[in-house]
């Protein structure tokens, strides 16, 4: 995509009959697919990171609650570790779907 964008932009600049504004609009059109691709990937990664953060925050809240209830620091730490590991496992299972959505979205741009 990036190579295509650069070649397209170069063709815009080679049009000696075009005004400066026309060249700029042409270059912006060339950049649009790459910007869309970046938005697709960034959006998926942000959603994944947000979900993982919420899961680990929930684990932290549960560990704090256990600690405040008198469960002991070692037990709260163990509970936190197990919960965070479960979050990681759960989110690893989400990766194939995320990759598919990115591939589908990127494929639609071409």
mmCIF file with all atom_site columns, C-alpha atoms in Angstrom:
data_model
loop_
_atom_site.group_PDB
_atom_site.id
_atom_site.type_symbol
_atom_site.label_atom_id
_atom_site.label_alt_id
_atom_site.label_comp_id
_atom_site.label_asym_id
_atom_site.label_entity_id
_atom_site.label_seq_id
_atom_site.pdbx_PDB_ins_code
_atom_site.Cartn_x
_atom_site.Cartn_y
_atom_site.Cartn_z
_atom_site.occupancy
_atom_site.B_iso_or_equiv
_atom_site.pdbx_formal_charge
_atom_site.auth_seq_id
_atom_site.auth_comp_id
_atom_site.auth_asym_id
_atom_site.auth_atom_id
_atom_site.pdbx_PDB_model_num
ATOM 1   C CA . UNK A 1 1   ? 0.000   0.000   0.000   1.00 0.00 ? 1   UNK A CA 1
ATOM 2   C CA . UNK A 1 2   ? 2.769   2.375   0.885   1.00 0.00 ? 2   UNK A CA 1
ATOM 3   C CA . UNK A 1 3   ? 4.638   1.789   -2.368  1.00 0.00 ? 3   UNK A CA 1
ATOM 4   C CA . UNK A 1 4   ? 1.416   2.303   -4.323  1.00 0.00 ? 4   UNK A CA 1
ATOM 5   C CA . UNK A 1 5   ? 0.790   5.535   -2.446  1.00 0.00 ? 5   UNK A CA 1
ATOM 6   C CA . UNK A 1 6   ? 4.264   6.862   -3.260  1.00 0.00 ? 6   UNK A CA 1
ATOM 7   C CA . UNK A 1 7   ? 3.997   5.938   -6.949  1.00 0.00 ? 7   UNK A CA 1
ATOM 8   C CA . UNK A 1 8   ? 0.570   7.561   -7.146  1.00 0.00 ? 8   UNK A CA 1
ATOM 9   C CA . UNK A 1 9   ? 1.871   10.715  -5.431  1.00 0.00 ? 9   UNK A CA 1
ATOM 10  C CA . UNK A 1 10  ? 4.813   10.870  -7.833  1.00 0.00 ? 10  UNK A CA 1
ATOM 11  C CA . UNK A 1 11  ? 2.418   10.691  -10.802 1.00 0.00 ? 11  UNK A CA 1
ATOM 12  C CA . UNK A 1 12  ? 0.475   13.602  -9.294  1.00 0.00 ? 12  UNK A CA 1
ATOM 13  C CA . UNK A 1 13  ? 3.646   15.678  -9.147  1.00 0.00 ? 13  UNK A CA 1
ATOM 14  C CA . UNK A 1 14  ? 4.565   14.813  -12.733 1.00 0.00 ? 14  UNK A CA 1
ATOM 15  C CA . UNK A 1 15  ? 1.396   16.456  -14.104 1.00 0.00 ? 15  UNK A CA 1
ATOM 16  C CA . UNK A 1 16  ? 2.837   19.758  -15.284 1.00 0.00 ? 16  UNK A CA 1
ATOM 17  C CA . UNK A 1 17  ? -0.592  21.013  -16.369 1.00 0.00 ? 17  UNK A CA 1
ATOM 18  C CA . UNK A 1 18  ? -2.054  20.684  -12.868 1.00 0.00 ? 18  UNK A CA 1
ATOM 19  C CA . UNK A 1 19  ? -2.293  23.571  -10.457 1.00 0.00 ? 19  UNK A CA 1
ATOM 20  C CA . UNK A 1 20  ? -0.735  23.380  -7.016  1.00 0.00 ? 20  UNK A CA 1
ATOM 21  C CA . UNK A 1 21  ? -4.182  22.714  -5.499  1.00 0.00 ? 21  UNK A CA 1
ATOM 22  C CA . UNK A 1 22  ? -4.928  19.964  -8.004  1.00 0.00 ? 22  UNK A CA 1
ATOM 23  C CA . UNK A 1 23  ? -1.611  18.284  -7.234  1.00 0.00 ? 23  UNK A CA 1
ATOM 24  C CA . UNK A 1 24  ? -2.319  18.534  -3.505  1.00 0.00 ? 24  UNK A CA 1
ATOM 25  C CA . UNK A 1 25  ? -5.811  17.013  -3.903  1.00 0.00 ? 25  UNK A CA 1
ATOM 26  C CA . UNK A 1 26  ? -4.356  14.255  -6.059  1.00 0.00 ? 26  UNK A CA 1
ATOM 27  C CA . UNK A 1 27  ? -1.737  13.455  -3.418  1.00 0.00 ? 27  UNK A CA 1
ATOM 28  C CA . UNK A 1 28  ? -4.424  13.408  -0.710  1.00 0.00 ? 28  UNK A CA 1
ATOM 29  C CA . UNK A 1 29  ? -6.428  10.894  -2.774  1.00 0.00 ? 29  UNK A CA 1
ATOM 30  C CA . UNK A 1 30  ? -3.292  8.765   -3.082  1.00 0.00 ? 30  UNK A CA 1
ATOM 31  C CA . UNK A 1 31  ? -2.795  8.806   0.684   1.00 0.00 ? 31  UNK A CA 1
ATOM 32  C CA . UNK A 1 32  ? -6.397  7.870   1.531   1.00 0.00 ? 32  UNK A CA 1
ATOM 33  C CA . UNK A 1 33  ? -6.090  4.058   1.208   1.00 0.00 ? 33  UNK A CA 1
ATOM 34  C CA . UNK A 1 34  ? -2.979  3.970   3.411   1.00 0.00 ? 34  UNK A CA 1
ATOM 35  C CA . UNK A 1 35  ? -4.686  6.160   6.018   1.00 0.00 ? 35  UNK A CA 1
ATOM 36  C CA . UNK A 1 36  ? -7.716  3.851   5.942   1.00 0.00 ? 36  UNK A CA 1
ATOM 37  C CA . UNK A 1 37  ? -5.475  0.812   6.383   1.00 0.00 ? 37  UNK A CA 1
ATOM 38  C CA . UNK A 1 38  ? -3.725  2.416   9.328   1.00 0.00 ? 38  UNK A CA 1
ATOM 39  C CA . UNK A 1 39  ? -7.100  3.279   10.875  1.00 0.00 ? 39  UNK A CA 1
ATOM 40  C CA . UNK A 1 40  ? -8.282  -0.331  10.541  1.00 0.00 ? 40  UNK A CA 1
ATOM 41  C CA . UNK A 1 41  ? -5.180  -1.763  12.212  1.00 0.00 ? 41  UNK A CA 1
ATOM 42  C CA . UNK A 1 42  ? -5.002  0.932   14.894  1.00 0.00 ? 42  UNK A CA 1
ATOM 43  C CA . UNK A 1 43  ? -8.700  0.549   15.713  1.00 0.00 ? 43  UNK A CA 1
ATOM 44  C CA . UNK A 1 44  ? -8.429  -3.214  16.138  1.00 0.00 ? 44  UNK A CA 1
ATOM 45  C CA . UNK A 1 45  ? -5.322  -2.920  18.301  1.00 0.00 ? 45  UNK A CA 1
ATOM 46  C CA . UNK A 1 46  ? -6.907  -0.215  20.459  1.00 0.00 ? 46  UNK A CA 1
ATOM 47  C CA . UNK A 1 47  ? -10.049 -2.291  21.009  1.00 0.00 ? 47  UNK A CA 1
ATOM 48  C CA . UNK A 1 48  ? -7.929  -5.318  21.901  1.00 0.00 ? 48  UNK A CA 1
ATOM 49  C CA . UNK A 1 49  ? -5.808  -3.300  24.329  1.00 0.00 ? 49  UNK A CA 1
ATOM 50  C CA . UNK A 1 50  ? -8.902  -1.724  25.920  1.00 0.00 ? 50  UNK A CA 1
ATOM 51  C CA . UNK A 1 51  ? -10.483 -5.128  26.473  1.00 0.00 ? 51  UNK A CA 1
ATOM 52  C CA . UNK A 1 52  ? -7.291  -6.523  27.962  1.00 0.00 ? 52  UNK A CA 1
ATOM 53  C CA . UNK A 1 53  ? -6.925  -3.476  30.216  1.00 0.00 ? 53  UNK A CA 1
ATOM 54  C CA . UNK A 1 54  ? -10.506 -3.828  31.448  1.00 0.00 ? 54  UNK A CA 1
ATOM 55  C CA . UNK A 1 55  ? -9.930  -7.497  32.204  1.00 0.00 ? 55  UNK A CA 1
ATOM 56  C CA . UNK A 1 56  ? -6.754  -6.836  34.179  1.00 0.00 ? 56  UNK A CA 1
ATOM 57  C CA . UNK A 1 57  ? -8.406  -3.927  35.990  1.00 0.00 ? 57  UNK A CA 1
ATOM 58  C CA . UNK A 1 58  ? -11.192 -6.296  37.036  1.00 0.00 ? 58  UNK A CA 1
ATOM 59  C CA . UNK A 1 59  ? -8.512  -8.685  38.340  1.00 0.00 ? 59  UNK A CA 1
ATOM 60  C CA . UNK A 1 60  ? -6.900  -5.887  40.291  1.00 0.00 ? 60  UNK A CA 1
ATOM 61  C CA . UNK A 1 61  ? -10.236 -4.902  41.826  1.00 0.00 ? 61  UNK A CA 1
ATOM 62  C CA . UNK A 1 62  ? -10.908 -8.494  42.848  1.00 0.00 ? 62  UNK A CA 1
ATOM 63  C CA . UNK A 1 63  ? -7.462  -8.807  44.426  1.00 0.00 ? 63  UNK A CA 1
ATOM 64  C CA . UNK A 1 64  ? -7.940  -5.541  46.342  1.00 0.00 ? 64  UNK A CA 1
ATOM 65  C CA . UNK A 1 65  ? -11.323 -6.729  47.561  1.00 0.00 ? 65  UNK A CA 1
ATOM 66  C CA . UNK A 1 66  ? -9.795  -10.012 48.726  1.00 0.00 ? 66  UNK A CA 1
ATOM 67  C CA . UNK A 1 67  ? -6.984  -8.169  50.491  1.00 0.00 ? 67  UNK A CA 1
ATOM 68  C CA . UNK A 1 68  ? -9.414  -5.812  52.229  1.00 0.00 ? 68  UNK A CA 1
ATOM 69  C CA . UNK A 1 69  ? -11.537 -8.772  53.305  1.00 0.00 ? 69  UNK A CA 1
ATOM 70  C CA . UNK A 1 70  ? -8.527  -10.114 55.167  1.00 0.00 ? 70  UNK A CA 1
ATOM 71  C CA . UNK A 1 71  ? -7.489  -12.778 52.716  1.00 0.00 ? 71  UNK A CA 1
ATOM 72  C CA . UNK A 1 72  ? -3.790  -12.051 53.152  1.00 0.00 ? 72  UNK A CA 1
ATOM 73  C CA . UNK A 1 73  ? -1.329  -10.502 50.775  1.00 0.00 ? 73  UNK A CA 1
ATOM 74  C CA . UNK A 1 74  ? 0.079   -13.763 49.449  1.00 0.00 ? 74  UNK A CA 1
ATOM 75  C CA . UNK A 1 75  ? -3.375  -15.070 48.646  1.00 0.00 ? 75  UNK A CA 1
ATOM 76  C CA . UNK A 1 76  ? -4.425  -11.793 46.994  1.00 0.00 ? 76  UNK A CA 1
ATOM 77  C CA . UNK A 1 77  ? -1.234  -11.829 44.894  1.00 0.00 ? 77  UNK A CA 1
ATOM 78  C CA . UNK A 1 78  ? -1.852  -15.429 43.876  1.00 0.00 ? 78  UNK A CA 1
ATOM 79  C CA . UNK A 1 79  ? -5.449  -14.603 42.955  1.00 0.00 ? 79  UNK A CA 1
ATOM 80  C CA . UNK A 1 80  ? -4.276  -11.591 40.945  1.00 0.00 ? 80  UNK A CA 1
ATOM 81  C CA . UNK A 1 81  ? -1.659  -13.646 39.099  1.00 0.00 ? 81  UNK A CA 1
ATOM 82  C CA . UNK A 1 82  ? -4.156  -16.363 38.226  1.00 0.00 ? 82  UNK A CA 1
ATOM 83  C CA . UNK A 1 83  ? -6.753  -13.855 37.059  1.00 0.00 ? 83  UNK A CA 1
ATOM 84  C CA . UNK A 1 84  ? -4.282  -11.924 34.883  1.00 0.00 ? 84  UNK A CA 1
ATOM 85  C CA . UNK A 1 85  ? -3.034  -15.192 33.362  1.00 0.00 ? 85  UNK A CA 1
ATOM 86  C CA . UNK A 1 86  ? -6.656  -16.092 32.563  1.00 0.00 ? 86  UNK A CA 1
ATOM 87  C CA . UNK A 1 87  ? -7.095  -12.678 30.926  1.00 0.00 ? 87  UNK A CA 1
ATOM 88  C CA . UNK A 1 88  ? -4.036  -13.332 28.792  1.00 0.00 ? 88  UNK A CA 1
ATOM 89  C CA . UNK A 1 89  ? -5.268  -16.767 27.772  1.00 0.00 ? 89  UNK A CA 1
ATOM 90  C CA . UNK A 1 90  ? -8.717  -15.423 26.948  1.00 0.00 ? 90  UNK A CA 1
ATOM 91  C CA . UNK A 1 91  ? -7.305  -12.613 24.855  1.00 0.00 ? 91  UNK A CA 1
ATOM 92  C CA . UNK A 1 92  ? -4.890  -14.889 23.018  1.00 0.00 ? 92  UNK A CA 1
ATOM 93  C CA . UNK A 1 93  ? -7.964  -16.774 21.811  1.00 0.00 ? 93  UNK A CA 1
ATOM 94  C CA . UNK A 1 94  ? -9.332  -13.484 20.423  1.00 0.00 ? 94  UNK A CA 1
ATOM 95  C CA . UNK A 1 95  ? -6.290  -12.881 18.191  1.00 0.00 ? 95  UNK A CA 1
ATOM 96  C CA . UNK A 1 96  ? -7.360  -15.039 15.208  1.00 0.00 ? 96  UNK A CA 1
ATOM 97  C CA . UNK A 1 97  ? -10.659 -13.149 14.971  1.00 0.00 ? 97  UNK A CA 1
ATOM 98  C CA . UNK A 1 98  ? -8.870  -9.819  15.241  1.00 0.00 ? 98  UNK A CA 1
ATOM 99  C CA . UNK A 1 99  ? -6.404  -10.803 12.514  1.00 0.00 ? 99  UNK A CA 1
ATOM 100 C CA . UNK A 1 100 ? -9.291  -11.934 10.281  1.00 0.00 ? 100 UNK A CA 1
ATOM 101 C CA . UNK A 1 101 ? -11.106 -8.614  10.741  1.00 0.00 ? 101 UNK A CA 1
ATOM 102 C CA . UNK A 1 102 ? -7.924  -6.732  9.873   1.00 0.00 ? 102 UNK A CA 1
ATOM 103 C CA . UNK A 1 103 ? -7.298  -8.892  6.787   1.00 0.00 ? 103 UNK A CA 1
ATOM 104 C CA . UNK A 1 104 ? -10.900 -8.487  5.653   1.00 0.00 ? 104 UNK A CA 1
ATOM 105 C CA . UNK A 1 105 ? -10.788 -4.742  6.179   1.00 0.00 ? 105 UNK A CA 1
ATOM 106 C CA . UNK A 1 106 ? -7.468  -4.389  4.404   1.00 0.00 ? 106 UNK A CA 1
ATOM 107 C CA . UNK A 1 107 ? -8.604  -6.679  1.598   1.00 0.00 ? 107 UNK A CA 1
ATOM 108 C CA . UNK A 1 108 ? -11.618 -4.463  1.005   1.00 0.00 ? 108 UNK A CA 1
ATOM 109 C CA . UNK A 1 109 ? -9.291  -1.522  0.360   1.00 0.00 ? 109 UNK A CA 1
ATOM 110 C CA . UNK A 1 110 ? -7.488  -3.164  -2.545  1.00 0.00 ? 110 UNK A CA 1
#
